[in-house]
CSV table of C-alpha atoms and ligand atoms in Angstrom, one decimal:
chain,number,residue,atom,x,y,z
A,1,MET,CA,-8.4,13.3,-21.8
A,2,THR,CA,-11.5,13.7,-23.8
A,3,ARG,CA,-14.6,11.8,-22.6
A,4,GLY,CA,-14.7,8.2,-23.8
A,5,GLN,CA,-11.0,8.0,-24.4
A,6,ALA,CA,-8.6,5.7,-22.5
A,7,LEU,CA,-6.9,7.5,-19.6
A,8,GLY,CA,-3.2,8.0,-20.3
A,9,LEU,CA,-1.1,6.6,-17.5
A,10,GLY,CA,2.5,7.3,-16.7
A,11,VAL,CA,4.4,4.8,-14.5
A,12,VAL,CA,7.1,6.4,-12.2
A,13,GLY,CA,9.8,3.9,-11.3
A,14,ALA,CA,10.5,0.7,-13.2
A,15,GLY,CA,11.5,-1.5,-10.2
A,16,SER,CA,10.0,-4.5,-8.5
A,17,VAL,CA,6.3,-3.6,-8.2
A,18,SER,CA,6.1,-2.1,-11.6
A,19,LEU,CA,7.8,-5.1,-13.3
A,20,LYS,CA,5.9,-7.8,-11.5
A,21,GLY,CA,2.5,-6.1,-11.1
A,22,ILE,CA,1.8,-2.7,-12.5
A,23,LEU,CA,3.0,-3.0,-16.0
A,24,PRO,CA,1.8,-6.6,-16.5
A,25,HIS,CA,-1.7,-5.6,-15.3
A,26,LEU,CA,-2.0,-2.3,-17.1
A,27,THR,CA,-0.9,-3.5,-20.4
A,28,GLN,CA,-3.6,-6.2,-20.7
A,29,ALA,CA,-5.9,-5.9,-23.7
A,30,ASP,CA,-9.0,-5.9,-21.6
A,31,LEU,CA,-8.2,-2.4,-20.3
A,32,ALA,CA,-7.5,-0.8,-23.7
A,33,ASP,CA,-10.6,1.4,-23.8
A,34,ARG,CA,-10.3,2.5,-20.2
A,35,ALA,CA,-6.6,3.1,-19.4
A,36,ARG,CA,-3.4,2.8,-21.3
A,37,VAL,CA,0.2,3.0,-20.1
A,38,VAL,CA,1.7,5.7,-22.4
A,39,ALA,CA,5.1,6.3,-20.6
A,40,VAL,CA,7.4,5.0,-17.9
A,41,CYS,CA,10.3,6.8,-16.3
A,42,ASP,CA,13.2,5.8,-14.1
A,43,PRO,CA,16.5,7.6,-13.3
A,44,VAL,CA,18.7,4.5,-13.8
A,45,GLU,CA,20.1,4.7,-17.3
A,46,GLY,CA,18.4,2.3,-19.6
A,47,ARG,CA,16.0,0.8,-17.1
A,48,ALA,CA,12.8,2.7,-18.3
A,49,ALA,CA,13.8,1.9,-21.9
A,50,ALA,CA,14.2,-1.8,-21.0
A,51,ALA,CA,10.9,-1.9,-19.2
A,52,ALA,CA,9.1,-0.1,-22.1
A,53,ARG,CA,10.5,-2.6,-24.5
A,54,ARG,CA,9.4,-5.6,-22.4
A,55,PHE,CA,5.8,-4.2,-22.0
A,56,SER,CA,5.5,-2.4,-25.4
A,57,VAL,CA,5.1,1.0,-23.8
A,58,GLU,CA,5.5,3.9,-26.3
A,59,CYS,CA,7.7,6.3,-24.3
A,60,ALA,CA,10.5,5.8,-21.8
A,61,TYR,CA,12.1,8.7,-19.9
A,62,GLU,CA,14.9,9.1,-17.5
A,63,THR,CA,13.4,12.1,-15.6
A,64,LEU,CA,10.0,12.7,-14.0
A,65,ASP,CA,9.9,16.2,-15.6
A,66,ALA,CA,10.1,14.6,-19.1
A,67,LEU,CA,7.2,12.2,-18.3
A,68,LEU,CA,5.1,15.0,-16.8
A,69,ALA,CA,5.7,17.2,-19.9
A,70,ASP,CA,4.2,14.4,-22.0
A,71,PRO,CA,0.6,15.6,-23.0
A,72,ALA,CA,-0.5,11.9,-23.4
A,73,VAL,CA,0.0,11.4,-19.6
A,74,ASP,CA,-3.3,12.2,-17.7
A,75,ALA,CA,-2.4,10.4,-14.5
A,76,ILE,CA,0.5,8.7,-12.9
A,77,THR,CA,1.2,5.9,-10.5
A,78,ILE,CA,4.2,6.5,-8.3
A,79,ALA,CA,6.2,3.4,-7.8
A,80,SER,CA,9.5,4.9,-6.7
A,81,PRO,CA,11.1,4.7,-3.1
A,82,ILE,CA,8.7,6.1,-0.5
A,83,GLY,CA,11.1,8.9,0.5
A,84,VAL,CA,10.6,10.6,-2.9
A,85,HIS,CA,6.8,10.1,-3.2
A,86,TYR,CA,5.9,13.5,-1.7
A,87,GLU,CA,8.2,15.6,-3.9
A,88,GLN,CA,7.1,13.6,-7.0
A,89,GLY,CA,3.4,13.7,-6.2
A,90,ARG,CA,3.7,17.5,-5.7
A,91,ARG,CA,5.3,18.0,-9.0
A,92,ALA,CA,2.7,15.9,-10.7
A,93,LEU,CA,-0.2,17.8,-9.2
A,94,LEU,CA,1.5,21.1,-10.2
A,95,ALA,CA,1.7,19.7,-13.7
A,96,GLY,CA,-2.1,18.9,-13.7
A,97,LYS,CA,-1.9,15.1,-13.4
A,98,HIS,CA,-4.0,12.9,-11.2
A,99,VAL,CA,-2.0,10.7,-8.9
A,100,HIS,CA,-2.0,7.2,-7.5
A,101,PHE,CA,0.5,6.7,-4.7
A,102,ASN,CA,1.8,3.3,-3.9
A,103,LYS,CA,2.0,2.8,-0.2
A,104,THR,CA,3.0,4.8,1.7
A,105,MET,CA,1.8,8.1,0.2
A,106,THR,CA,4.3,10.4,2.2
A,107,VAL,CA,6.6,10.1,5.1
A,108,THR,CA,5.1,13.0,7.2
A,109,THR,CA,1.7,14.3,8.0
A,110,ALA,CA,2.6,17.8,6.9
A,111,GLU,CA,3.6,16.5,3.4
A,112,ALA,CA,0.2,14.7,3.2
A,113,ASP,CA,-1.6,17.9,4.2
A,114,ASP,CA,0.2,19.8,1.5
A,115,LEU,CA,-0.8,17.2,-1.2
A,116,ILE,CA,-4.4,17.1,-0.1
A,117,ASP,CA,-4.7,20.9,-0.3
A,118,LEU,CA,-2.9,21.0,-3.6
A,119,ALA,CA,-5.2,18.4,-5.2
A,120,ALA,CA,-8.3,20.2,-3.9
A,121,ASP,CA,-7.1,23.5,-5.2
A,122,ARG,CA,-6.5,22.1,-8.6
A,123,ASP,CA,-9.5,19.8,-8.8
A,124,LEU,CA,-7.3,16.7,-9.2
A,125,ARG,CA,-7.8,13.2,-7.7
A,126,ILE,CA,-5.5,11.3,-5.4
A,127,VAL,CA,-5.8,7.6,-4.6
A,128,ALA,CA,-3.4,6.5,-1.9
A,129,SER,CA,-2.7,2.8,-1.4
A,130,PRO,CA,-3.3,0.4,0.3
A,131,GLY,CA,-7.1,0.1,-0.2
A,132,GLU,CA,-7.5,-2.5,2.5
A,133,MET,CA,-11.1,-1.5,3.2
A,134,LEU,CA,-12.1,-2.6,-0.4
A,135,ARG,CA,-11.7,-6.1,0.9
A,136,PRO,CA,-15.1,-7.7,1.6
A,137,TYR,CA,-13.8,-9.5,4.7
A,138,ASN,CA,-12.5,-6.3,6.3
A,139,GLN,CA,-15.9,-4.7,5.7
A,140,ARG,CA,-17.5,-7.8,7.3
A,141,ILE,CA,-15.2,-7.6,10.3
A,142,LYS,CA,-16.2,-4.0,10.7
A,143,THR,CA,-19.9,-4.9,10.6
A,144,MET,CA,-19.5,-7.8,13.0
A,145,ILE,CA,-17.8,-5.7,15.5
A,146,ALA,CA,-20.4,-2.9,15.1
A,147,GLU,CA,-23.2,-5.5,15.6
A,148,GLY,CA,-21.6,-6.8,18.8
A,149,ARG,CA,-20.8,-10.2,17.5
A,150,ILE,CA,-17.7,-10.4,19.8
A,151,GLY,CA,-19.3,-8.4,22.5
A,152,ARG,CA,-17.6,-5.2,23.5
A,153,VAL,CA,-14.3,-5.1,21.7
A,154,CYS,CA,-11.4,-4.5,24.1
A,155,TRP,CA,-8.2,-4.7,22.2
A,156,ALA,CA,-6.7,-5.7,18.9
A,157,ILE,CA,-3.3,-6.6,17.5
A,158,CYS,CA,-1.8,-6.4,14.0
A,159,GLY,CA,1.5,-6.0,12.2
A,160,ALA,CA,4.1,-7.4,9.9
A,161,ALA,CA,7.7,-8.5,9.8
A,162,PHE,CA,10.4,-7.4,7.3
A,163,GLU,CA,12.3,-10.8,7.4
A,164,THR,CA,14.4,-10.7,4.2
A,165,TYR,CA,11.4,-10.1,1.9
A,166,HIS,CA,12.9,-7.4,-0.3
A,167,GLU,CA,16.4,-8.8,-0.6
A,168,SER,CA,14.9,-12.1,-1.6
A,169,GLU,CA,12.3,-11.0,-4.1
A,170,ALA,CA,12.6,-13.2,-7.2
A,171,VAL,CA,12.3,-10.2,-9.4
A,172,ARG,CA,15.6,-8.9,-8.0
A,173,GLY,CA,17.5,-12.1,-8.5
A,174,GLY,CA,18.9,-11.9,-12.0
A,175,ASP,CA,21.8,-10.0,-13.6
A,176,ASP,CA,20.4,-7.5,-16.0
A,177,ILE,CA,19.1,-4.0,-15.5
A,178,LEU,CA,15.5,-5.1,-14.8
A,179,SER,CA,16.4,-7.9,-12.3
A,180,THR,CA,19.1,-6.2,-10.1
A,181,VAL,CA,16.9,-3.4,-8.7
A,182,ASP,CA,18.6,-2.4,-5.5
A,183,PRO,CA,16.2,-2.5,-2.5
A,184,SER,CA,18.6,-0.6,-0.1
A,185,TRP,CA,16.2,2.3,0.3
A,186,TYR,CA,13.8,0.0,2.3
A,187,PHE,CA,16.3,0.1,5.1
A,188,SER,CA,17.1,3.9,5.2
A,189,LYS,CA,15.4,7.1,6.2
A,190,PRO,CA,13.3,8.8,4.9
A,191,GLY,CA,10.6,6.2,4.3
A,192,GLY,CA,12.5,3.0,5.1
A,193,GLY,CA,11.5,0.4,7.7
A,194,PRO,CA,8.7,-2.1,8.1
A,195,LEU,CA,6.1,0.4,9.4
A,196,TYR,CA,6.0,2.5,6.2
A,197,ASP,CA,6.4,-0.6,4.0
A,198,MET,CA,4.3,-3.4,5.5
A,199,THR,CA,2.5,-2.4,8.8
A,200,VAL,CA,0.8,0.3,6.7
A,201,TYR,CA,-1.5,-2.4,5.4
A,202,ALA,CA,-2.4,-3.6,8.9
A,203,LEU,CA,-2.9,0.0,10.1
A,204,HIS,CA,-5.3,0.8,7.2
A,205,ALA,CA,-7.4,-2.3,8.1
A,206,LEU,CA,-7.2,-1.6,11.8
A,207,THR,CA,-8.3,2.0,11.5
A,208,GLY,CA,-10.8,1.2,8.7
A,209,ILE,CA,-12.4,-1.3,11.1
A,210,LEU,CA,-12.1,0.5,14.5
A,211,GLY,CA,-12.0,4.1,13.4
A,212,PRO,CA,-9.4,6.9,14.0
A,213,VAL,CA,-6.7,6.6,16.7
A,214,ARG,CA,-6.4,9.4,19.3
A,215,ARG,CA,-2.9,8.9,20.6
A,216,VAL,CA,0.0,6.5,20.3
A,217,THR,CA,3.2,5.5,22.1
A,218,GLY,CA,5.9,3.1,21.2
A,219,LEU,CA,9.4,1.6,21.3
A,220,SER,CA,11.6,1.5,18.2
A,221,GLY,CA,15.1,0.6,17.2
A,222,ILE,CA,17.4,-1.1,14.8
A,223,ARG,CA,17.8,-4.8,15.3
A,224,ILE,CA,19.5,-5.9,12.1
A,225,PRO,CA,22.0,-3.1,11.1
A,226,GLU,CA,23.4,-4.9,8.1
A,227,ARG,CA,21.8,-6.9,5.3
A,228,SER,CA,23.2,-8.1,2.1
A,229,PHE,CA,22.0,-7.8,-1.5
A,230,HIS,CA,23.8,-9.4,-4.5
A,231,GLY,CA,26.9,-10.1,-2.3
A,232,GLN,CA,27.1,-6.4,-1.1
A,233,ILE,CA,26.6,-5.3,2.5
A,234,VAL,CA,23.7,-2.9,2.9
A,235,ARG,CA,23.6,-0.7,6.0
A,236,GLY,CA,20.4,1.1,6.9
A,237,ASP,CA,19.6,3.9,9.4
A,238,ALA,CA,15.8,3.3,9.5
A,239,ASP,CA,14.4,1.5,12.5
A,240,ASP,CA,13.4,-2.1,11.7
A,241,ASN,CA,11.9,-3.1,15.0
A,242,THR,CA,9.0,-1.1,16.3
A,243,VAL,CA,6.1,-1.8,18.6
A,244,VAL,CA,3.3,0.7,18.9
A,245,LEU,CA,0.4,1.1,21.4
A,246,LEU,CA,-2.7,2.8,20.0
A,247,ASP,CA,-5.5,4.4,22.0
A,248,PHE,CA,-8.9,4.6,20.3
A,249,GLY,CA,-10.5,6.3,23.3
A,250,GLU,CA,-13.0,4.8,25.8
A,251,GLY,CA,-10.5,2.3,26.9
A,252,LEU,CA,-10.1,0.6,23.6
A,253,PHE,CA,-6.5,-0.2,22.7
A,254,ALA,CA,-4.4,-2.0,20.0
A,255,VAL,CA,-0.9,-3.1,19.4
A,256,ALA,CA,0.7,-2.7,16.0
A,257,TYR,CA,4.2,-4.0,15.2
A,258,GLY,CA,6.7,-3.6,12.4
A,259,THR,CA,9.4,-6.0,13.3
A,260,ALA,CA,12.7,-7.3,11.8
A,261,ALA,CA,11.5,-10.8,12.3
A,262,GLY,CA,8.5,-12.7,13.7
A,263,SER,CA,4.7,-12.4,13.4
A,264,LEU,CA,1.9,-13.9,15.3
A,265,THR,CA,0.8,-15.7,12.2
A,266,SER,CA,2.7,-15.1,9.0
A,267,TRP,CA,0.8,-12.8,6.7
A,268,ASP,CA,-2.5,-13.1,8.5
A,269,ASP,CA,-1.9,-10.3,11.0
A,270,TRP,CA,-2.3,-7.8,8.2
A,271,SER,CA,-6.0,-7.9,8.9
A,272,GLY,CA,-5.6,-8.2,12.6
A,273,ARG,CA,-7.0,-10.0,15.6
A,274,TYR,CA,-9.8,-8.4,17.6
A,275,PHE,CA,-10.7,-9.5,21.1
A,276,GLY,CA,-14.1,-8.8,22.7
A,277,THR,CA,-16.0,-9.7,25.8
A,278,GLU,CA,-17.9,-12.5,24.0
A,279,GLY,CA,-15.5,-13.7,21.3
A,280,ARG,CA,-12.6,-13.0,19.0
A,281,ILE,CA,-11.9,-12.5,15.3
A,282,ASP,CA,-8.6,-13.8,14.2
A,283,GLY,CA,-7.8,-13.1,10.5
A,284,LEU,CA,-10.7,-14.9,8.7
A,285,LEU,CA,-11.9,-16.8,11.7
A,286,LEU,CA,-14.7,-15.9,14.1
A,287,ASP,CA,-14.2,-17.9,17.4
A,288,GLY,CA,-12.0,-20.3,15.5
A,289,GLU,CA,-14.5,-20.9,12.6
A,290,PRO,CA,-14.4,-19.4,9.1
A,291,PHE,CA,-16.9,-16.6,8.8
A,292,GLU,CA,-19.0,-15.7,5.7
A,293,PHE,CA,-18.5,-12.6,3.7
A,294,PRO,CA,-19.5,-11.6,0.1
A,295,GLY,CA,-17.4,-13.6,-2.4
A,296,CYS,CA,-16.0,-16.0,0.2
A,297,GLU,CA,-17.0,-19.0,-2.0
A,298,LEU,CA,-15.0,-17.6,-4.9
A,299,ALA,CA,-12.0,-17.0,-2.6
A,300,ARG,CA,-12.3,-20.6,-1.3
A,301,SER,CA,-12.2,-22.0,-4.9
A,302,HIS,CA,-8.6,-20.7,-5.3
A,303,PRO,CA,-5.9,-23.4,-4.8
A,304,ASP,CA,-5.0,-21.8,-1.5
A,305,GLY,CA,-8.5,-22.4,-0.2
A,306,GLY,CA,-9.0,-18.7,0.4
A,307,THR,CA,-7.6,-19.0,3.9
A,308,ARG,CA,-5.2,-16.1,3.8
A,309,PRO,CA,-6.2,-12.5,4.1
A,310,GLY,CA,-4.8,-10.3,1.4
A,311,ARG,CA,-3.5,-13.3,-0.6
A,312,GLY,CA,-4.5,-15.9,-3.2
A,313,GLY,CA,-8.3,-16.3,-3.4
A,314,ASN,CA,-9.0,-13.2,-1.3
A,315,GLU,CA,-7.2,-11.0,-3.9
A,316,TRP,CA,-9.8,-12.2,-6.4
A,317,LEU,CA,-12.5,-10.4,-4.4
A,318,LEU,CA,-11.3,-6.9,-5.3
A,319,PRO,CA,-13.7,-5.4,-7.8
A,320,HIS,CA,-11.4,-5.0,-10.8
A,321,VAL,CA,-9.6,-8.3,-10.3
A,322,THR,CA,-11.3,-10.4,-13.0
A,323,GLY,CA,-10.3,-12.6,-15.9
A,324,VAL,CA,-6.6,-12.5,-16.8
A,325,HIS,CA,-5.8,-10.2,-13.8
A,326,ARG,CA,-6.4,-13.2,-11.4
A,327,ASP,CA,-3.2,-14.7,-12.7
A,328,ILE,CA,-1.0,-11.6,-12.4
A,329,ASP,CA,0.9,-10.6,-9.2
A,330,GLU,CA,0.1,-7.6,-7.0
A,331,GLN,CA,-3.6,-7.6,-7.6
A,332,HIS,CA,-4.3,-5.1,-4.9
A,333,VAL,CA,-2.0,-2.6,-6.4
A,334,PHE,CA,-3.8,-2.9,-9.8
A,335,GLU,CA,-7.1,-2.5,-7.9
A,336,ASP,CA,-6.0,0.8,-6.4
A,337,ILE,CA,-4.8,2.2,-9.7
A,338,MET,CA,-8.2,1.2,-11.2
A,339,GLN,CA,-9.9,3.1,-8.4
A,340,LEU,CA,-8.2,6.2,-9.7
A,341,VAL,CA,-9.1,5.4,-13.3
A,342,ASP,CA,-12.8,5.1,-12.4
A,343,TRP,CA,-12.7,8.3,-10.3
A,344,VAL,CA,-11.1,10.3,-13.1
A,345,ARG,CA,-13.1,8.8,-16.0
A,346,ASP,CA,-16.5,8.3,-14.4
A,347,ASP,CA,-16.4,10.5,-11.3
A,348,ILE,CA,-16.8,7.4,-9.1
A,349,ALA,CA,-15.2,8.6,-5.8
A,350,SER,CA,-12.9,6.0,-4.4
A,351,PRO,CA,-12.9,5.1,-0.7
A,352,VAL,CA,-9.1,4.7,-0.9
A,353,THR,CA,-8.5,8.3,0.1
A,354,ALA,CA,-5.6,10.5,0.8
A,355,GLU,CA,-7.2,11.4,4.2
A,356,HIS,CA,-7.2,7.8,5.4
A,357,ALA,CA,-3.6,7.5,4.3
A,358,ARG,CA,-2.7,10.7,6.1
A,359,HIS,CA,-4.1,9.4,9.4
A,360,VAL,CA,-2.0,6.2,9.1
A,361,ILE,CA,1.0,8.3,8.3
A,362,ASP,CA,0.2,10.4,11.4
A,363,ILE,CA,0.2,7.2,13.5
A,364,ILE,CA,3.6,6.1,12.1
A,365,GLU,CA,5.2,9.5,12.5
A,366,ALA,CA,3.8,9.8,16.0
A,367,ALA,CA,5.1,6.3,17.0
A,368,TYR,CA,8.6,7.2,16.0
A,369,ARG,CA,8.3,10.6,17.9
A,370,ALA,CA,6.9,8.8,21.0
A,371,ALA,CA,9.8,6.3,20.8
A,372,ALA,CA,12.3,9.1,20.6
A,373,THR,CA,10.8,11.2,23.4
A,374,GLY,CA,9.3,8.6,25.7
A,375,ALA,CA,6.1,10.5,25.7
A,376,ALA,CA,2.7,9.5,24.3
A,377,GLN,CA,1.7,11.5,21.2
A,378,PRO,CA,-1.8,12.9,20.5
A,379,LEU,CA,-2.8,12.7,16.9
A,380,SER,CA,-4.0,15.7,15.0
A,381,THR,CA,-5.7,13.9,12.0
A,382,SER,CA,-8.9,11.9,11.4
A,383,PHE,CA,-10.6,10.6,8.3
M,401,NAD,N1,8.1,-4.6,-3.9
M,401,NAD,C1,6.9,-4.9,-3.6
M,401,NAD,O1,6.6,-6.1,-3.3
M,401,NAD,C2,5.9,-3.8,-3.5
M,401,NAD,C3,4.5,-4.2,-3.4
M,401,NAD,C4,3.5,-3.3,-3.3
M,401,NAD,C5,3.9,-1.9,-3.3
M,401,NAD,N2,5.2,-1.6,-3.3
M,401,NAD,C6,5.5,-0.1,-3.3
M,401,NAD,O2,5.9,0.3,-4.6
M,401,NAD,C7,6.9,1.3,-4.5
M,401,NAD,C8,8.2,0.9,-5.2
M,401,NAD,O3,8.6,-0.3,-4.5
M,401,NAD,P1,9.6,-1.3,-5.3
M,401,NAD,O4,9.8,-2.5,-4.4
M,401,NAD,O5,9.1,-1.5,-6.7
M,401,NAD,O6,11.0,-0.5,-5.3
M,401,NAD,P2,12.2,-0.8,-6.2
M,401,NAD,O7,13.4,-0.3,-5.4
M,401,NAD,O8,12.2,-2.2,-6.6
M,401,NAD,O9,12.0,0.1,-7.4
M,401,NAD,C9,12.0,1.5,-7.4
M,401,NAD,C10,12.4,2.1,-8.7
M,401,NAD,O10,12.3,3.5,-8.6
M,401,NAD,C11,13.4,4.0,-9.3
M,401,NAD,N3,13.6,5.4,-8.7
M,401,NAD,C12,14.4,5.8,-7.7
M,401,NAD,N4,14.3,7.1,-7.6
M,401,NAD,C13,13.4,7.5,-8.5
M,401,NAD,C14,13.0,8.8,-8.9
M,401,NAD,N5,13.3,9.9,-8.2
M,401,NAD,N6,12.1,8.8,-9.9
M,401,NAD,C15,11.6,7.7,-10.6
M,401,NAD,N7,12.1,6.5,-10.2
M,401,NAD,C16,13.0,6.4,-9.2
M,401,NAD,C17,14.6,3.1,-9.0
M,401,NAD,O11,15.6,3.3,-9.9
M,401,NAD,C18,13.9,1.8,-9.1
M,401,NAD,O12,14.0,1.3,-10.4
M,401,NAD,C19,7.0,1.6,-3.0
M,401,NAD,O13,6.2,2.6,-2.7
M,401,NAD,C20,6.6,0.3,-2.4
M,401,NAD,O14,6.2,0.5,-1.0
M,401,NAD,C21,6.2,-2.5,-3.4
């Protein structure tokens, strides 16, 4: 990319998140002089071409290698199943491309180490979703806890439930090549299960607010062995029911869960509940009352009243979510991609780092190891 030109983006995977979020956002006219989608790839015959037609993208490929060989591609966003992120990210870095990873960046800590080293060696940028600490309310929670607003924090809880979210996504409910994208991989190893898919948001917020975890233990298993998609039975071998205990040191603990069903409060636990000697923070409430944070008035002007962390009006508070982007789905994914665009184009380092993602991956991997061995696992990473 020559200075001043739009960054050429390649989209890897033309499934749910690309169709409902990434491509609609990135093909808006307001981005034209900053970033431009130049290519999309997907191994399912005809899917990339159909997506390219729908969003007027110039090139469609059926292999990643073809997309990486395209000189118009400066950076990619990886929107394929989590189990292939590492291998694809590695190939992209070796081809000299900057990379945005949709959550979760990799399945293992060793894979994350390798990508971080490779990017550093080649002077390339990685942004690894989810950028939960870009959210002003998470920054405010961090400050309130540091200022002692709830006294000495003693424990926290956060998590998410799979329910039937992916089988029921509206974008998968049709009968053509773009609306029958099979979500089976969400239920199988490597990379399946609610920890890598959903609890990852909560863990980014929890660790962004309380800091790195020292050791974890947990219990994990499969509760719903069979699901169905478009009338077919789907069997998975990834655990779908996991409860993790996290030790931050000095007697501060947390619980994180990625369950088959059931949350303490629907989506709200993604930003967690924090209990201290003199109060509690519960989502966007401090001792039961809404607390103030930068942009909260804008969030509250949304039809949802700005009451849900990570949804509706609170998505509008992400820095690049302005104008037309406020009406398009998956605003946080768009935000994270724009973090990479700013970093590459303008050298504005993003706080949505691969090192933070690696620490969360370390927690998830260690939780499964603890569940398998029955022994608490010390963590080797920090951020
Ligand atoms: N679905 C959501 O609501 C959502 C939201 C935010 C982030 N994400 C993340 O986005 C990523 C993709 O999720 P999704 O729900 O869109 O998945 P999906 O299954 O709907 O789509 C994945 C697409 O990738 C393609 N694919 C498979 N192997 C590939 C390969 N080797 N190279 C290129 N493409 C390949 C598949 O054919 C499919 O079209 C995941 O990391 C997920 O965690 C999903």
